[in-house]
Coordinates of C-alpha atoms in Angstrom, one line a residue:
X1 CA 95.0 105.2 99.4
X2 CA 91.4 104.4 99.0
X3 CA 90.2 102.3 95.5
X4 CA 87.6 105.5 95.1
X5 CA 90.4 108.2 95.1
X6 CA 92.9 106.0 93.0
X7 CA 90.2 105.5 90.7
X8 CA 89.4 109.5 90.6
X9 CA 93.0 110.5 89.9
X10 CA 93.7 107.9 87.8
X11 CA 90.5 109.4 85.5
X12 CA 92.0 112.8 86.1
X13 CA 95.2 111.6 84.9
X14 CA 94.1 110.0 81.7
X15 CA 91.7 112.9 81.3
X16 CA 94.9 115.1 81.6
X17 CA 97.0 113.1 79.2
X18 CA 94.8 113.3 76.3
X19 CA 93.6 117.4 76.5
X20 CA 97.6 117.9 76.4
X21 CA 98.3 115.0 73.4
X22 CA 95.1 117.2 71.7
X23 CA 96.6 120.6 73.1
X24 CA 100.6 120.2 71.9
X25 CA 99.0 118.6 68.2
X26 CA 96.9 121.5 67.9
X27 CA 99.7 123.9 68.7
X28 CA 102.0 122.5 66.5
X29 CA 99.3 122.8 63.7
X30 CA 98.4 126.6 65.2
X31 CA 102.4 127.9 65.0
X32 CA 102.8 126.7 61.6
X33 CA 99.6 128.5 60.3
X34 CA 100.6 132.0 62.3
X35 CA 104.3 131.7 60.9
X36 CA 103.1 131.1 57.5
X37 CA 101.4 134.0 57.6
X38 CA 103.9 135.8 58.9
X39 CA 106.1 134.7 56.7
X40 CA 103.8 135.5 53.7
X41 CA 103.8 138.7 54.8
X42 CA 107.2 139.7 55.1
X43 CA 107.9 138.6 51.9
X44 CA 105.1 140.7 50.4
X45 CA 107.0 143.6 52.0
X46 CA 110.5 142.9 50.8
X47 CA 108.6 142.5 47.4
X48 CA 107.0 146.2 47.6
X49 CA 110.1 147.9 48.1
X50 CA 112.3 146.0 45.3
X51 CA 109.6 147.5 43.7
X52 CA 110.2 150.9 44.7
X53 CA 113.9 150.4 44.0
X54 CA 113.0 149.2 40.6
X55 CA 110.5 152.8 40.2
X56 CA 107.6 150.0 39.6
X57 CA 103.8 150.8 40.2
X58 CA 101.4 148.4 40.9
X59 CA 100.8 145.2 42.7
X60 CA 103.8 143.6 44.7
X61 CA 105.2 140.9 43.0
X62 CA 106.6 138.1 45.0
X63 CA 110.0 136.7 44.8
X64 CA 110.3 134.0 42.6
X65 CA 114.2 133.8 42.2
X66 CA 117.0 135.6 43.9
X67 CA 118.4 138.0 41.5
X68 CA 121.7 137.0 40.7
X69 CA 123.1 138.7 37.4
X70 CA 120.3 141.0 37.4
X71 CA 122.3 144.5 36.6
X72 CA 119.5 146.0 33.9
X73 CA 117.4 148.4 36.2
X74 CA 118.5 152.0 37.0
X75 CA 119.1 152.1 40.8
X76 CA 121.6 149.3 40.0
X77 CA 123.3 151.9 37.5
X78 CA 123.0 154.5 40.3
X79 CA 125.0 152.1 42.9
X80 CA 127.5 151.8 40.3
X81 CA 128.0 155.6 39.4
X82 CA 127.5 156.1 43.9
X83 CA 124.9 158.6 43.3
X84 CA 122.7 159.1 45.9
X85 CA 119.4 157.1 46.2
X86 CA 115.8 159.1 46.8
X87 CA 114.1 158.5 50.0
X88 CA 111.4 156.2 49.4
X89 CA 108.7 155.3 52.2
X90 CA 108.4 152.2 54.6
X91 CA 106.0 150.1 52.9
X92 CA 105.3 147.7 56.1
X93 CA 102.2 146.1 56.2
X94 CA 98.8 147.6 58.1
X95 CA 98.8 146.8 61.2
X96 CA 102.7 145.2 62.0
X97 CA 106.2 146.7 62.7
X98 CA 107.7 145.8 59.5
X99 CA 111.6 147.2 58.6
X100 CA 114.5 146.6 55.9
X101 CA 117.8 147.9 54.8
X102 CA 120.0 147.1 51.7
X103 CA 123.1 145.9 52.1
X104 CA 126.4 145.8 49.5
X105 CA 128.7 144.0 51.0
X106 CA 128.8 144.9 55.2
X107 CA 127.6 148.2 54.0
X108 CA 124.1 149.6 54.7
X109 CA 122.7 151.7 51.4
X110 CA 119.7 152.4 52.5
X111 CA 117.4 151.1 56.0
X112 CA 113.6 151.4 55.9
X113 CA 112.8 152.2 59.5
X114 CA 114.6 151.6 62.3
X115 CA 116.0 148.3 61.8
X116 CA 116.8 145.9 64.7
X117 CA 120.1 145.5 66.2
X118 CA 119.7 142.2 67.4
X119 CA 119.5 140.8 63.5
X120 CA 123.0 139.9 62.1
X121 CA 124.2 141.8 58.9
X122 CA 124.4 138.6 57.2
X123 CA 122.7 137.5 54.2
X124 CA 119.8 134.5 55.1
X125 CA 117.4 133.2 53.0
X126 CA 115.4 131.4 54.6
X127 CA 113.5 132.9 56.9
X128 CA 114.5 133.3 60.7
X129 CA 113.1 133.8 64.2
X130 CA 115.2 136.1 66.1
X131 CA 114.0 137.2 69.5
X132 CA 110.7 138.7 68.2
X133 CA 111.7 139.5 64.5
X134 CA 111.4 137.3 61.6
X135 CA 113.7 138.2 59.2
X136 CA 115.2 137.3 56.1
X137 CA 117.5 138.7 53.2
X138 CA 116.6 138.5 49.5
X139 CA 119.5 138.8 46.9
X140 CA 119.1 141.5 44.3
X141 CA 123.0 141.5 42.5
X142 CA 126.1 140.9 43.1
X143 CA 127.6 141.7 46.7
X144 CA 123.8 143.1 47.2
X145 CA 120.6 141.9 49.1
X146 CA 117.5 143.4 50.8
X147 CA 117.3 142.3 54.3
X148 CA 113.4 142.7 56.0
X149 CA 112.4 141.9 59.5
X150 CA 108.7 141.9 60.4
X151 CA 107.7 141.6 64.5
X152 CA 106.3 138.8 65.1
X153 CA 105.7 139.3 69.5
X154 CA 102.0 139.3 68.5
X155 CA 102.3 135.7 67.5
X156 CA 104.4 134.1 69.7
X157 CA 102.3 136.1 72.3
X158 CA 99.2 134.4 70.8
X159 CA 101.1 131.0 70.7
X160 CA 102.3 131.9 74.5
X161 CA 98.6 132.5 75.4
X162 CA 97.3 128.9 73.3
X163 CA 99.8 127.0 75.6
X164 CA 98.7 128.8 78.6
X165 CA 95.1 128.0 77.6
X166 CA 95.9 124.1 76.7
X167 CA 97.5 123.7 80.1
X168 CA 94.6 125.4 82.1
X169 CA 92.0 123.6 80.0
X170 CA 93.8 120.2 81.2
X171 CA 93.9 121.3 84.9
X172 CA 90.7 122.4 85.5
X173 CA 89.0 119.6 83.3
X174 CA 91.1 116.9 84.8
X175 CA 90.3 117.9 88.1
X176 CA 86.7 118.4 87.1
X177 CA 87.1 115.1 85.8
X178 CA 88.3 113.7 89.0
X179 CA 85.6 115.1 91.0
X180 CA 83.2 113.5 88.9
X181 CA 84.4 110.4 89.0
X182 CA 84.7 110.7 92.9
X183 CA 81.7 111.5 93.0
X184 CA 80.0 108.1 90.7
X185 CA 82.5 105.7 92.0
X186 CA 80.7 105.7 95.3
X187 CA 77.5 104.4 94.2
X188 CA 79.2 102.3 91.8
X189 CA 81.8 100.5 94.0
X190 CA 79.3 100.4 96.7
X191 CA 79.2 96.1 96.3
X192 CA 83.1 96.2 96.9
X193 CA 82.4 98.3 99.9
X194 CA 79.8 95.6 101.4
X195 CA 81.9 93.0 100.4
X196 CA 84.9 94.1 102.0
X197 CA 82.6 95.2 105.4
X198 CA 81.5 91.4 104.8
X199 CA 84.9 90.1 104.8
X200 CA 86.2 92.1 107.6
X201 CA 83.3 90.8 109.9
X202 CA 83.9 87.4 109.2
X203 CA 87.3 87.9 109.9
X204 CA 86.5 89.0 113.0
X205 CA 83.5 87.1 114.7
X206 CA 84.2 83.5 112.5
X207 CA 80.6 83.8 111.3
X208 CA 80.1 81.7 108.1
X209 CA 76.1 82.8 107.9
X210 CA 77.1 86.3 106.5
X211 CA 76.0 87.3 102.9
X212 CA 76.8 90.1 101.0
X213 CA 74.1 91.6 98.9
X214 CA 74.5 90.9 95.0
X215 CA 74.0 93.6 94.0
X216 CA 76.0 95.7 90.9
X217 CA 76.5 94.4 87.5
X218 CA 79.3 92.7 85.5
X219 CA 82.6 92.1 87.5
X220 CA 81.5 93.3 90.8
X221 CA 78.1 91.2 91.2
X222 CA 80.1 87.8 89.7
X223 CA 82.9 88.9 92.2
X224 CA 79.8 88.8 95.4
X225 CA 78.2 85.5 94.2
X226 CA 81.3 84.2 93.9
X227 CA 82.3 85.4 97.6
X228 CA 78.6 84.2 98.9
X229 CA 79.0 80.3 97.1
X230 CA 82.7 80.4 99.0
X231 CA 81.0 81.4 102.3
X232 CA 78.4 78.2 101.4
X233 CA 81.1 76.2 100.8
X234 CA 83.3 76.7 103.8
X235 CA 80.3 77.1 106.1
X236 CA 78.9 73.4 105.3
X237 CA 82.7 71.9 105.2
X238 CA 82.8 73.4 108.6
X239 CA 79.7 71.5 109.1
X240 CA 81.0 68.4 108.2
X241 CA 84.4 68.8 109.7
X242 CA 82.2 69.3 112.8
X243 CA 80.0 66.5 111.9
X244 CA 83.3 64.3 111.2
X245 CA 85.4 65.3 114.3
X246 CA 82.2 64.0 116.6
X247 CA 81.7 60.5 115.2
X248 CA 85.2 60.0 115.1
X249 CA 85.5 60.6 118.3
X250 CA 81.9 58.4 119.4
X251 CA 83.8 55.6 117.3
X252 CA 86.6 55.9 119.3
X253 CA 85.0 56.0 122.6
X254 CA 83.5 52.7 121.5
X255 CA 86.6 50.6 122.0
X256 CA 88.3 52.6 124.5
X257 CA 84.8 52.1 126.9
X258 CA 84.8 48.3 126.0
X259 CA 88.5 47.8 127.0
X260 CA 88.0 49.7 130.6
X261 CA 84.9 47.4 131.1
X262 CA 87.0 44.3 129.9
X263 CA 89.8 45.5 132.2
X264 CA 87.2 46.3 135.5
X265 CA 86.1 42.8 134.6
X266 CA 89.7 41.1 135.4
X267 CA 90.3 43.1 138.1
X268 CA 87.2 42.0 140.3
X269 CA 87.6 38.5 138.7
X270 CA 84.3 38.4 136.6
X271 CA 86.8 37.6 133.3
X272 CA 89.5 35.2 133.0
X273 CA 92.7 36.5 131.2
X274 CA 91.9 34.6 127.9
X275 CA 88.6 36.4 127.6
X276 CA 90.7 39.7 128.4
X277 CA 93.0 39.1 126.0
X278 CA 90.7 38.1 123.0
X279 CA 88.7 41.1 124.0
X280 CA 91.8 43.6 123.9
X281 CA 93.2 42.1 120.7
X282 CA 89.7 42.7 118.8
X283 CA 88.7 46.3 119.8
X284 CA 92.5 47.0 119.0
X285 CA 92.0 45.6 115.6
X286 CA 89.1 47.9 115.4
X287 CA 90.9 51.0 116.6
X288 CA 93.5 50.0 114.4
X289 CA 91.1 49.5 111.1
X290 CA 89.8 53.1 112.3
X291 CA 92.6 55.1 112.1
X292 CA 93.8 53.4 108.9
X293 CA 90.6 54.8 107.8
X294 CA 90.4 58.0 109.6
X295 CA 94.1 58.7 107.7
X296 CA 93.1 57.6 104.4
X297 CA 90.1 60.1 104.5
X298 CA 92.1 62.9 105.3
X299 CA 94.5 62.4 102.5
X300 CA 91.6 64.5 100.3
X301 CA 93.0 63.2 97.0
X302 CA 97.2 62.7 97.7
X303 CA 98.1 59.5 97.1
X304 CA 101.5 57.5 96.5
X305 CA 101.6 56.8 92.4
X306 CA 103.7 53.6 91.5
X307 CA 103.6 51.3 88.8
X308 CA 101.4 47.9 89.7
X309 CA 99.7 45.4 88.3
X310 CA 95.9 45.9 89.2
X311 CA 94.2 42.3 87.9
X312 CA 97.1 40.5 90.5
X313 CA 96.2 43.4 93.2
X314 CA 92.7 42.1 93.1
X315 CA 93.3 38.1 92.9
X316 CA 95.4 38.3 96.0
X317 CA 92.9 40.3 97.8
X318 CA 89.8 38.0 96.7
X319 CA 91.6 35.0 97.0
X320 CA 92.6 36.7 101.2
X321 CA 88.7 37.1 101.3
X322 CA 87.7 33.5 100.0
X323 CA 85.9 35.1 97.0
X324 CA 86.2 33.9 93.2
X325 CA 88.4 36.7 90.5
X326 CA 87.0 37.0 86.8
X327 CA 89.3 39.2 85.1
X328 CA 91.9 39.3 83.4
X329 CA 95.2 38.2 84.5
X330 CA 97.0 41.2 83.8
X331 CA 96.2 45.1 84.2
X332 CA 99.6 47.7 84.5
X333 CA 98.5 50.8 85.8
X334 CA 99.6 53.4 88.2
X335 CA 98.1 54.0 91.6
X336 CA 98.7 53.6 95.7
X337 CA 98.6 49.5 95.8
X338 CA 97.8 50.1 100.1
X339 CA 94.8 52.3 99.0
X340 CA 93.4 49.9 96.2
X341 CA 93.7 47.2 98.8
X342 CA 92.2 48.6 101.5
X343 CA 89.3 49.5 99.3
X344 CA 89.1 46.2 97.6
X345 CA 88.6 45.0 101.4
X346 CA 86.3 47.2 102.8
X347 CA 84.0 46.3 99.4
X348 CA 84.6 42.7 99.9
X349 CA 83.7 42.9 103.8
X350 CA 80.9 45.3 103.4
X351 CA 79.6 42.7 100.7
X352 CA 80.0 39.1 102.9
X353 CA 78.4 41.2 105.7
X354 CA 75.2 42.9 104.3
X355 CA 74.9 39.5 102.2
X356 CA 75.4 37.2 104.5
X357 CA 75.7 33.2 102.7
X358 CA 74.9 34.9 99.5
X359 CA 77.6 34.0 96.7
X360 CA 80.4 37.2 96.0
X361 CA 82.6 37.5 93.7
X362 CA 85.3 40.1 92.4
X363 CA 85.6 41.1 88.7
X364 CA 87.9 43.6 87.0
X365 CA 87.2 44.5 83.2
X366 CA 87.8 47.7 81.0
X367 CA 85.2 51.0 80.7
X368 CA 84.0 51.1 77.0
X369 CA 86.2 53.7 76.2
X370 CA 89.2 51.7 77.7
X371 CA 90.0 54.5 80.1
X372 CA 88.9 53.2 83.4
X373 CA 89.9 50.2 84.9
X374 CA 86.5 48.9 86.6
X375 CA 86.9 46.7 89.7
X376 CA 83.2 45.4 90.4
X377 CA 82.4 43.5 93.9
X378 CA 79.1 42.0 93.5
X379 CA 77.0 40.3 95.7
X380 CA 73.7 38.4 95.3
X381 CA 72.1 39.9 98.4
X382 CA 69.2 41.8 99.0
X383 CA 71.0 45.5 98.3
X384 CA 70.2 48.8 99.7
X385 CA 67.0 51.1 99.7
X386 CA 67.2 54.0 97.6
X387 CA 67.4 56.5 100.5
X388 CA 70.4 54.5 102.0
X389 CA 72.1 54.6 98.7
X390 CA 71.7 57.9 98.2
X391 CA 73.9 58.7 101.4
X392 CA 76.3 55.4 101.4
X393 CA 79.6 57.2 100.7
X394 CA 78.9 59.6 104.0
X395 CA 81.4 59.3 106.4
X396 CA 80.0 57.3 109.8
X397 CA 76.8 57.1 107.5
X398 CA 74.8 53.9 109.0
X399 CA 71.3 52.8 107.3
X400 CA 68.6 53.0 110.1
X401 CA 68.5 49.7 112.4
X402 CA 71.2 48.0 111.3
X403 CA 72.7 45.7 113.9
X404 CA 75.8 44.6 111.7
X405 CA 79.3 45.8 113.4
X406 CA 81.2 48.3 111.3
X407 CA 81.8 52.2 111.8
X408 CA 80.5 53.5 108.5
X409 CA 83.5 54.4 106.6
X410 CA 84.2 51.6 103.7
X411 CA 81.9 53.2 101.2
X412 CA 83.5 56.5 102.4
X413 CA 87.5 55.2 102.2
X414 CA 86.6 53.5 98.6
X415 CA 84.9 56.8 97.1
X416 CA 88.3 58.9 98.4
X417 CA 90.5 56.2 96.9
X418 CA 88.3 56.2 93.5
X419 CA 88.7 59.8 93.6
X420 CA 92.5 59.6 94.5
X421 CA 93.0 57.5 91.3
X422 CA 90.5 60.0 88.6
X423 CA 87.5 57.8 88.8
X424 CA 84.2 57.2 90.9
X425 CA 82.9 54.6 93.0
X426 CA 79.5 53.5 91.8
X427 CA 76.8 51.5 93.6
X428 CA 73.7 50.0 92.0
X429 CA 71.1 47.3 93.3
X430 CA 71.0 44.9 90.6
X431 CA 67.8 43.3 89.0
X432 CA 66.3 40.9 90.1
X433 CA 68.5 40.6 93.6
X434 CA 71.9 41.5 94.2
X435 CA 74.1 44.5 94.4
X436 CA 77.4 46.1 93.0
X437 CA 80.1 48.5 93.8
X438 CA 82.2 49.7 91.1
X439 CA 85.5 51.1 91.7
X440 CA 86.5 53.1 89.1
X441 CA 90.1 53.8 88.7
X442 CA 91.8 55.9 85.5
X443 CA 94.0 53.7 83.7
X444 CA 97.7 55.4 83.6
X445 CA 101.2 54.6 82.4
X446 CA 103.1 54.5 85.2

């Protein structure tokens, strides 16, 4: 089922749901108004022929009290003596089927009209619905009461013809309703439908380029930029997957291309098996530093959380590199000690090798807020140009020229273990000669 004809019945449904909430209140509230009224008028009739019993002229009077006791009026002497009653005419109401009797005991005296069958000869009350009579009996002495029953199909056929109405009214607007609402949810879910064309053909063909139009307003044209920024996003980390996947592999080739020429080398006796070997152990080395890196980049953030302390981390590893420690002498934290190290190196290295014979030093000190534990390699060389900077942390990123060995990932492998730990790596040229890389790492219990 279509989001367009969901949306339509689910209108017509709702639409439905409050005409018949609206419909059954106004019923309720129409049946008690017609069978008050009816009611009124039944006992207006019962009260015009008491009054005829009674030989009273005049207005009805309503019945205020059943008449218990009451044995002063002279149709009640005539019951006593059993002398006949005169015939008196049906006083029913214009317009209605309106009939009585009066009863003494399970005898009928006297019926006004043809009285129903279907009525019990027992004394009620309060009024009744029977069938389509209301009826109900009004005492007048002892062992005696006037029973009336007024017809009362004109009502319930009026009530029978509001429900009838309610329930058409709700059909025929609810599907009114519906085909309204089929009709504006096309233009108006038109950006779902180009979104969905959009992801279908991305799906289908791989191509990142597509956009959908933003167009719409509210939910729908946040829910297009949105999809559009994720297309940006995965088209350029295709980019740089692509961009990755190619240097890794020209680093690689590197080694491998050196070794076979090493190898071709020994075999025709141009090299002697020393120079071989010194030759296979360092581009191993380098393959080996490589990968380490190669891994440590595609971690994207996991990292192995222990308890260490980070001020002896970075003594051992200065001291390995021949470079003073200022710092403190002790730092507990948590993080990956084989990260940290192996970023701590790759600062050191890139440091003694961009600066070559300058002094370089290691120092680890506290943020100002205490947060961040700040390890700072600093160098007095001649730094970087501001558009080298700018890309330094790029994987396989190597300034213009330079003739220095390396394969353009330390920068790279110490901003992922920064990031790893909750901090940043920073690098600055310092004033007036020298540079600095600061390894920011969040300072947690372990």
């Amino acid at each position: 089922m279509s989001l367009r004809l969901r949306l339509a019945l689910f209108i017509a449904l709702a639409i439905a749901l409050a005409l018949l909430v609206q419909g059954f209140l106004g019923y309720a509230s129409f049946e008690r108004l017609q069978m008050g009224n009816l009611e009124r008028d039944l006992n207006a009739y019962l009260a015009r022929i008491a009054d005829q019993l009674e030989g009273r002229r005049g207005p009805p009077r309503l019945f205020r009290r059943d008449r218990d006791g009451d044995s002063g009026t002279e149709w009640m002497e005539r019951l006593r003596d059993n002398t006949p009653l005169l015939p008196l005419p049906n006083p029913a109401p214009v317009g209605t089927i309106a009939h009585a009797r009066l009863v003494q005991g399970q005898v009928v005296l006297r019926e006004w009209g043809s009285f129903p069958s279907e009525i019990p000869l027992d004394y009620h009350p309060a009024a009744r619905l029977e069938q389509n009579w209301l009826y109900r009996s009004v005492r007048l002495g002892p062992g005696l009461y006037l029973q009336g029953a007024l017809e009362a199909s004109q009502v319930r056929a009026s009530l029978a013809g509001y429900q009838q109405t309610v329930l058409f009214t709700a059909l025929v607007v609810a599907l009114l309703g519906a085909g309204v609402a089929w009709l504006v949810s096309g233009p108006a879910l038109r950006p779902l439908r180009h979104l969905q064309q959009a992801a279908r053909r991305v799906a289908d063909s791989g191509d990142l380029s597509l956009r959908v139009p933003a167009e719409g307003s509210g939910e729908l044209l946040h829910l297009s930029q949105t999809f559009n920024q994720m297309l940006e996003r995965l088209s350029a980390f295709r980019q740089r997957e692509t961009e990755f996947t190619r240097n890794a592999a020209h680093e690689l080739r590197t080694p491998l291309t050196s070794l076979r020429l090493q190898l071709d080398a020994l075999q025709q006796g141009l090299a002697s098996p020393e120079e071989t070997l010194s030759v296979v152990r360092e581009e191993v080395e380098r393959m080996t530093h490589l990968s380490e890196s190669l891994l440590t980049l595609a971690r994207e953030g996991r990292g192995q959380r222990v308890g260490l302390d980070v001020a002896q981390l970075a003594e051992e590893v200065a001291q390995k590199a021949g470079v003073p420690y200022q710092g403190p002498l002790h730092l507990e934290t948590s993080g990956d000690p084989f990260l940290l190290r192996q970023a701590l190196e790759n600062l050191l290295s890139n440091a003694q090798k961009y600066a070559p014979g300058a002094p370089v030093r290691l120092e680890l000190a506290h943020s100002d807020d205490r947060q961040f534990a700040i390890l700072r390699v600093q160098d007095e060389g001649p730094g970087m140009p501001p558009e080298v900077l700018q890309r330094a942390t790029e994987p396989f990123y190597r300034a213009p020229g330079t003739r220095v060995p390396g394969n353009g990932l330390g920068l790279s492998v110490a901003a992922q273990v920064a990031q790893v730990h909750g901090g940043r790596l920073e690098l600055k040229n310092l004033e007036p000669r020298g540079f600095a890389a600061e390894l920011w790492i969040r300072v947690q219990p372990a």
